[in-house]
CSV table of N, CA and C in Angstrom, one decimal:
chain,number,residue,atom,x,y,z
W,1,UNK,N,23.0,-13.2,22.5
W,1,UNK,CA,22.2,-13.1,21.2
W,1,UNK,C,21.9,-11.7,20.9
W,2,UNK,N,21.4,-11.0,22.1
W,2,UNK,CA,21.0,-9.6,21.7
W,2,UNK,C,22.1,-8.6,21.0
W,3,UNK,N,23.5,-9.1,21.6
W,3,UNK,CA,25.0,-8.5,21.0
W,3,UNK,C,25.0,-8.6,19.4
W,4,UNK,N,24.8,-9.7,19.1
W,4,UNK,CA,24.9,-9.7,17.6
W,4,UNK,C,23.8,-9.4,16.8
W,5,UNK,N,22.4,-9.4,17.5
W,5,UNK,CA,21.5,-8.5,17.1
W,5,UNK,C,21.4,-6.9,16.6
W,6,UNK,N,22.3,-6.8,17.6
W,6,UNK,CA,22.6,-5.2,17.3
W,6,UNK,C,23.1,-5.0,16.7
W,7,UNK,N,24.5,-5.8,16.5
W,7,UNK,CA,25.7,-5.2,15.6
W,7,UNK,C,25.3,-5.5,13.8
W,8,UNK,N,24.4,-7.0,14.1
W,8,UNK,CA,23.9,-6.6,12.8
W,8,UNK,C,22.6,-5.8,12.6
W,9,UNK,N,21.8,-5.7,13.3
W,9,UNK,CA,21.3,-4.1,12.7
W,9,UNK,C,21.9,-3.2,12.4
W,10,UNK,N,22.9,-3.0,13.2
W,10,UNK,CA,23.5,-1.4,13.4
W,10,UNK,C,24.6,-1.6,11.3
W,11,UNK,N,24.6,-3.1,11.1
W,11,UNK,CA,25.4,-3.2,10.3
W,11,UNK,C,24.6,-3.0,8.8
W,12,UNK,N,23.2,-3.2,8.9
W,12,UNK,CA,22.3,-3.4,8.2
W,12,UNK,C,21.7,-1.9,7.7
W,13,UNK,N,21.8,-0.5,8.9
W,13,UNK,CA,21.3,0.1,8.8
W,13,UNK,C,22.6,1.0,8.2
W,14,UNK,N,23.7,0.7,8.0
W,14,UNK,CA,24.9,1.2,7.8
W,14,UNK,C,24.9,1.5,6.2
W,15,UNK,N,24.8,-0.2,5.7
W,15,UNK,CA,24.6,-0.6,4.3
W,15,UNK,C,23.3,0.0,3.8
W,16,UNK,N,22.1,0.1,4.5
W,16,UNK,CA,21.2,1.1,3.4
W,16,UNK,C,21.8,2.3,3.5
W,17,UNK,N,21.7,2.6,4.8
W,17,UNK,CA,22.4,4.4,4.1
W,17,UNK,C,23.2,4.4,3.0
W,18,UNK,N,24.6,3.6,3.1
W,18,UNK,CA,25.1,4.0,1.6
W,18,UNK,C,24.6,3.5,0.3
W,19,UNK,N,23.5,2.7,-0.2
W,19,UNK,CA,22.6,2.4,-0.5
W,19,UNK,C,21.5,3.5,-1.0
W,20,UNK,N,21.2,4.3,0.7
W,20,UNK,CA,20.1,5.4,0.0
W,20,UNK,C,21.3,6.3,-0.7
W,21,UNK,N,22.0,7.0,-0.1
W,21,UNK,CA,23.0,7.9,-0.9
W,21,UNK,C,23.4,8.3,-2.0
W,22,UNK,N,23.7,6.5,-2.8
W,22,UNK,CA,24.2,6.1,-3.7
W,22,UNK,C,23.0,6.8,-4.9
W,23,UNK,N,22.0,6.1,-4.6
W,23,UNK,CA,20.8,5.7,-5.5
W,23,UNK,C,20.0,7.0,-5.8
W,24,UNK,N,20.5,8.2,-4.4
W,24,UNK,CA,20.2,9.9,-4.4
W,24,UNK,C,20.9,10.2,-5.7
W,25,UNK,N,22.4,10.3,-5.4
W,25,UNK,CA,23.4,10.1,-6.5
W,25,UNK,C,23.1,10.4,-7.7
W,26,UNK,N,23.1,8.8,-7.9
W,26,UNK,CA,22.9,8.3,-9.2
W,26,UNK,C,21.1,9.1,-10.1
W,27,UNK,N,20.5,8.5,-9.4
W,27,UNK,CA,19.3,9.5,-9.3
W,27,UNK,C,19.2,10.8,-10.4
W,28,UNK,N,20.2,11.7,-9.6
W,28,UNK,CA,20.5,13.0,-9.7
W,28,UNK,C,21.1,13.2,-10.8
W,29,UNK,N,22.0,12.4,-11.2
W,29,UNK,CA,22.8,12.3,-12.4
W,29,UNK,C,22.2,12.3,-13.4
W,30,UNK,N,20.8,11.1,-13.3
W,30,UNK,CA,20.1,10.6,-14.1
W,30,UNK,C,19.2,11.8,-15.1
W,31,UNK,N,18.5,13.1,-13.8
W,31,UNK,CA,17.8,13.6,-14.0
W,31,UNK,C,18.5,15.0,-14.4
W,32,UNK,N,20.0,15.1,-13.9
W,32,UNK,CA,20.4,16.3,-14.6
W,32,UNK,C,20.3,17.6,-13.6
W,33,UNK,N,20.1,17.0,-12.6
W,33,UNK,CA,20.1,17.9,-11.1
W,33,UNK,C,21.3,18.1,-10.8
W,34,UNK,N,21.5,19.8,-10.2
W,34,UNK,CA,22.7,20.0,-9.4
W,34,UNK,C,23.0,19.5,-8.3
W,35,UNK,N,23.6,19.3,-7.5
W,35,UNK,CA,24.5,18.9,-6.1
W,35,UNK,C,23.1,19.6,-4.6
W,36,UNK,N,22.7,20.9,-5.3
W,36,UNK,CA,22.1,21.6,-4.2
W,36,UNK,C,20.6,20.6,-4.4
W,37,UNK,N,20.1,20.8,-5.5
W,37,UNK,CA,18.6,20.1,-5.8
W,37,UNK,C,18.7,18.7,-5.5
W,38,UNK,N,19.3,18.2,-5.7
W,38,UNK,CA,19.0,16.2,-5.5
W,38,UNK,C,19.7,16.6,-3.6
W,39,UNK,N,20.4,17.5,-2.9
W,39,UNK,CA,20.4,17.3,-1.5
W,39,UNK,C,19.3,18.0,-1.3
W,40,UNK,N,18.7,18.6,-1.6
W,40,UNK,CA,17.4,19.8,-0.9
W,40,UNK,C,16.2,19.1,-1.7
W,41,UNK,N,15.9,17.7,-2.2
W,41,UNK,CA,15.0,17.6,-2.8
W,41,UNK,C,14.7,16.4,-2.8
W,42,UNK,N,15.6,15.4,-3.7
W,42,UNK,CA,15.4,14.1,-3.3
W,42,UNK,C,15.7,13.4,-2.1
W,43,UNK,N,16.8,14.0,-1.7
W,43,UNK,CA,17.1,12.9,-0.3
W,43,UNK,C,16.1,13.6,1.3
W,44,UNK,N,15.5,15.1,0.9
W,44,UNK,CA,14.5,15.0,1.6
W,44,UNK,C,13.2,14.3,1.5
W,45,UNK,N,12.7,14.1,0.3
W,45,UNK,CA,11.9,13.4,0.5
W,45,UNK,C,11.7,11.4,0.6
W,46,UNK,N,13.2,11.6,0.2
W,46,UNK,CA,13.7,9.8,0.5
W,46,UNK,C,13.6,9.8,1.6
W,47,UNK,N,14.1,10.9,2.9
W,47,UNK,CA,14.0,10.5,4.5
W,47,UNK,C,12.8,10.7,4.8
W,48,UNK,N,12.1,11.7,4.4
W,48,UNK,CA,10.6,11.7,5.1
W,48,UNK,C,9.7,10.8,4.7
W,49,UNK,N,9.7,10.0,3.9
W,49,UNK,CA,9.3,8.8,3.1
W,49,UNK,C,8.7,7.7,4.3
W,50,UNK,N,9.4,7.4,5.1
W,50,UNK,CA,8.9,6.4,6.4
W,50,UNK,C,8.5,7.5,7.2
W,51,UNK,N,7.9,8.5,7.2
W,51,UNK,CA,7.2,8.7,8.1
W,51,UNK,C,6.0,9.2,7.9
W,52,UNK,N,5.9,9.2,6.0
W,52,UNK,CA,4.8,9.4,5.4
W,52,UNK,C,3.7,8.0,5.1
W,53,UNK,N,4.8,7.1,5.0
W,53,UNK,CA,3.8,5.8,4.8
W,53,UNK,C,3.5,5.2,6.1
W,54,UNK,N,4.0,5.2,6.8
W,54,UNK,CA,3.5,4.6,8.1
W,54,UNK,C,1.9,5.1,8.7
W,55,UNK,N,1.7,6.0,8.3
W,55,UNK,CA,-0.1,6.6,8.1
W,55,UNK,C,-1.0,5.7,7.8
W,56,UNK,N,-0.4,6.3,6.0
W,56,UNK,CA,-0.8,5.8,5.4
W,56,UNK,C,-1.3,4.1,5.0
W,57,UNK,N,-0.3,3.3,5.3
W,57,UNK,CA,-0.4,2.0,5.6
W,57,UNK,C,-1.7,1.1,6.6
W,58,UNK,N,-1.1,2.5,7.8
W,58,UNK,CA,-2.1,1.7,8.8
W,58,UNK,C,-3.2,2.4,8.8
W,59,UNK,N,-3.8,3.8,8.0
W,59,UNK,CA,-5.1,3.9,7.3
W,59,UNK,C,-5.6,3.2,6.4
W,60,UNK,N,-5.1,2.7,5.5
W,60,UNK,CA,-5.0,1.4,4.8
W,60,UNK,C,-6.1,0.1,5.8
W,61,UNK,N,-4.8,-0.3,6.6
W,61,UNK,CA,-5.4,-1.4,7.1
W,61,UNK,C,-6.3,-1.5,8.0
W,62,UNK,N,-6.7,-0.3,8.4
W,62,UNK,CA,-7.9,-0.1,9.3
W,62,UNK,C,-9.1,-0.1,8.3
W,63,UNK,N,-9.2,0.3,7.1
W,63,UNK,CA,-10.2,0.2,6.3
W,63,UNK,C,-10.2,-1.4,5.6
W,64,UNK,N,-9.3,-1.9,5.3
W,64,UNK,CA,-9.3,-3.3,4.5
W,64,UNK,C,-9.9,-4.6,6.1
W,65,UNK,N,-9.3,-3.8,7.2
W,65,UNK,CA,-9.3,-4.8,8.1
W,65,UNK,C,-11.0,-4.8,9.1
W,66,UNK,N,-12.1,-3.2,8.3
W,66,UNK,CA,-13.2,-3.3,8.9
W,66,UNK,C,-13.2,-2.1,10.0
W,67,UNK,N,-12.2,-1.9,10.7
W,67,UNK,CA,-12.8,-1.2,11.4
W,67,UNK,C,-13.4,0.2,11.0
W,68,UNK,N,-13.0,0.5,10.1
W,68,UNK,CA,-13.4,1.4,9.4
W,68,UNK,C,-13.2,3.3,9.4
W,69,UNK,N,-13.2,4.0,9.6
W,69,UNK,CA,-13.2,5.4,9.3
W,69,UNK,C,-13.0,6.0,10.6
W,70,UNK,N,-13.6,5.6,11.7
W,70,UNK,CA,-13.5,5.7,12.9
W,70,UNK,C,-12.1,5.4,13.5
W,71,UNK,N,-11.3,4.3,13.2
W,71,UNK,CA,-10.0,4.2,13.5
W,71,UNK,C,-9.2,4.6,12.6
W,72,UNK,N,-9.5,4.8,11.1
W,72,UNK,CA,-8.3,5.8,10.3
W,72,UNK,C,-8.6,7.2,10.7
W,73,UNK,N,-9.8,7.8,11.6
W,73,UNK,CA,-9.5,9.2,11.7
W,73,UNK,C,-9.0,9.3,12.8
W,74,UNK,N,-8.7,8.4,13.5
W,74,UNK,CA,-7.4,8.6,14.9
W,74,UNK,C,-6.4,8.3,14.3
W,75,UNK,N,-5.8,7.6,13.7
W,75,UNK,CA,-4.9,7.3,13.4
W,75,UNK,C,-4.5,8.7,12.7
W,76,UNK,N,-5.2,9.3,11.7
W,76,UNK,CA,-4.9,10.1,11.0
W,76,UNK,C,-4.1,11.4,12.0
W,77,UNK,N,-5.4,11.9,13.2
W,77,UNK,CA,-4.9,12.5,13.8
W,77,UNK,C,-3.8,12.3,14.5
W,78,UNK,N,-3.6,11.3,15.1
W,78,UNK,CA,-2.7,10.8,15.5
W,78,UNK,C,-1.1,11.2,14.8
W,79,UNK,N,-1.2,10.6,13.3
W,79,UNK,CA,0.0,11.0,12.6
W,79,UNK,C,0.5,12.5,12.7
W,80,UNK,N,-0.7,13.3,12.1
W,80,UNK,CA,-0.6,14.8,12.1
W,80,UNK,C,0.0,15.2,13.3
W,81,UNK,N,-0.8,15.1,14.5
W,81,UNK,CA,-0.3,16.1,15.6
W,81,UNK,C,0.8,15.3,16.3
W,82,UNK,N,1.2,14.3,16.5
W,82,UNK,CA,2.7,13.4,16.7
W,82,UNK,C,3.7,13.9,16.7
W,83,UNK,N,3.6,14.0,14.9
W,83,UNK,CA,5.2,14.4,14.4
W,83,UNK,C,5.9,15.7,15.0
W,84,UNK,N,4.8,16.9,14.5
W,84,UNK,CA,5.4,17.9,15.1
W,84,UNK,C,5.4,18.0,16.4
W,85,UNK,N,4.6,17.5,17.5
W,85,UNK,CA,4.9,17.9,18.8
W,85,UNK,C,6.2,17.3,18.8
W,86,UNK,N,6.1,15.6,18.5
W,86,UNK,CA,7.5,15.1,18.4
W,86,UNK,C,9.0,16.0,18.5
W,87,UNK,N,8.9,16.7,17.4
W,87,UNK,CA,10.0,17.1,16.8
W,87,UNK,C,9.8,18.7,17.8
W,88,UNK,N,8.9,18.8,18.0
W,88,UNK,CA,9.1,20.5,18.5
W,88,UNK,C,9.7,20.3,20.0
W,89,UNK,N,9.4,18.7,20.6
W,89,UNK,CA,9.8,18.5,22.0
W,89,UNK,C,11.2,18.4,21.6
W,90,UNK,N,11.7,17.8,20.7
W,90,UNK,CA,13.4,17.3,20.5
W,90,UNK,C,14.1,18.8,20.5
W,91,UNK,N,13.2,19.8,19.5
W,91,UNK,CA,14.3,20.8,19.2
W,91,UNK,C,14.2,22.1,20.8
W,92,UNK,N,12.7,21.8,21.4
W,92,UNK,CA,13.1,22.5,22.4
W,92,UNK,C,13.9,21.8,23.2
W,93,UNK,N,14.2,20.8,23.5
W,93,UNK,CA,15.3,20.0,24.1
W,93,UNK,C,17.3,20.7,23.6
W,94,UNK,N,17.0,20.6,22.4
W,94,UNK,CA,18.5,20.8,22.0
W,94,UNK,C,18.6,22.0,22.1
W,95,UNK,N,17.6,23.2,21.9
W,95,UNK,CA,17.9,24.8,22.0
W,95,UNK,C,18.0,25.0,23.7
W,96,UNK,N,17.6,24.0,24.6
W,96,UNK,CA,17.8,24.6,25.9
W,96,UNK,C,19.3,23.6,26.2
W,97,UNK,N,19.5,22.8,25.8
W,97,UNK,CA,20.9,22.3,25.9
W,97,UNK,C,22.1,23.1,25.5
W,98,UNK,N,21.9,23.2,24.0
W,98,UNK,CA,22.8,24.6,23.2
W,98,UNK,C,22.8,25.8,24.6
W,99,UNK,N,21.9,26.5,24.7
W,99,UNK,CA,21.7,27.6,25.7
W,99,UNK,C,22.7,27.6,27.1
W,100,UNK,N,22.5,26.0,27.8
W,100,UNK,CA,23.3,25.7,28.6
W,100,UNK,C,24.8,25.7,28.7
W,101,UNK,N,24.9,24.8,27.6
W,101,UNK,CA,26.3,24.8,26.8
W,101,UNK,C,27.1,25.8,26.5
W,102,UNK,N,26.5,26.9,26.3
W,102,UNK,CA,27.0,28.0,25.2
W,102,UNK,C,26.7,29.1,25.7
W,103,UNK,N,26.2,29.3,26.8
W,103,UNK,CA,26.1,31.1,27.6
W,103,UNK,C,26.9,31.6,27.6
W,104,UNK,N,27.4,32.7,28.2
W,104,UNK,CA,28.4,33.6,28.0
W,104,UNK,C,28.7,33.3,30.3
W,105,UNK,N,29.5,33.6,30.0
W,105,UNK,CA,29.7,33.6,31.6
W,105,UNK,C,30.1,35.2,32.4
């Protein structure tokens, strides 16, 4: 069961991408943007989009659900300092890999 789980996710996540692409596109067309602006503008902010609301949501529901201000300001910080350590541990990861890869001998 878990085999076909995957492959339809993996099938599911296939068809939005061409989906988001399309709809960048089209989008772009709509609005009269060049090729550079709808890639450097819309489909950045279509990808960072889930990692903007995911905050936001669950600040949301910490306030509707009572706990109140005390658990949206973790959460908040939470979001803030995350991402970037997140991403600062990935890219120090791939610049010491590149490094490895790629010295001179």
């Amino acid at each position: 069961m878990t085999a076909i789980e995957l492959v339809l996710s993996l099938a599911a996540i296939l068809g939005a991408a061409i989906l988001f692409t399309n709809a960048v596109e089209i989008m772009g067309d709509r609005l009269n943007l060049g090729a550079g602006a709808v890639g450097s503008i819309l489909a950045a902010v279509g990808t960072a989009l889930p990692e903007t609301m995911i905050p936001i949501v669950a600040i949301l529901g910490a306030v509707i659900v009572g706990t109140g201000g005390a658990a949206a300001g973790e959460i908040g910080i939470g979001a803030i300092l995350g991402a970037p350590f997140l991403l600062a541990t990935l890219a120090l990861f791939i610049v010491g890999l590149s490094a490895l890869l790629y010295r001179r001998r």
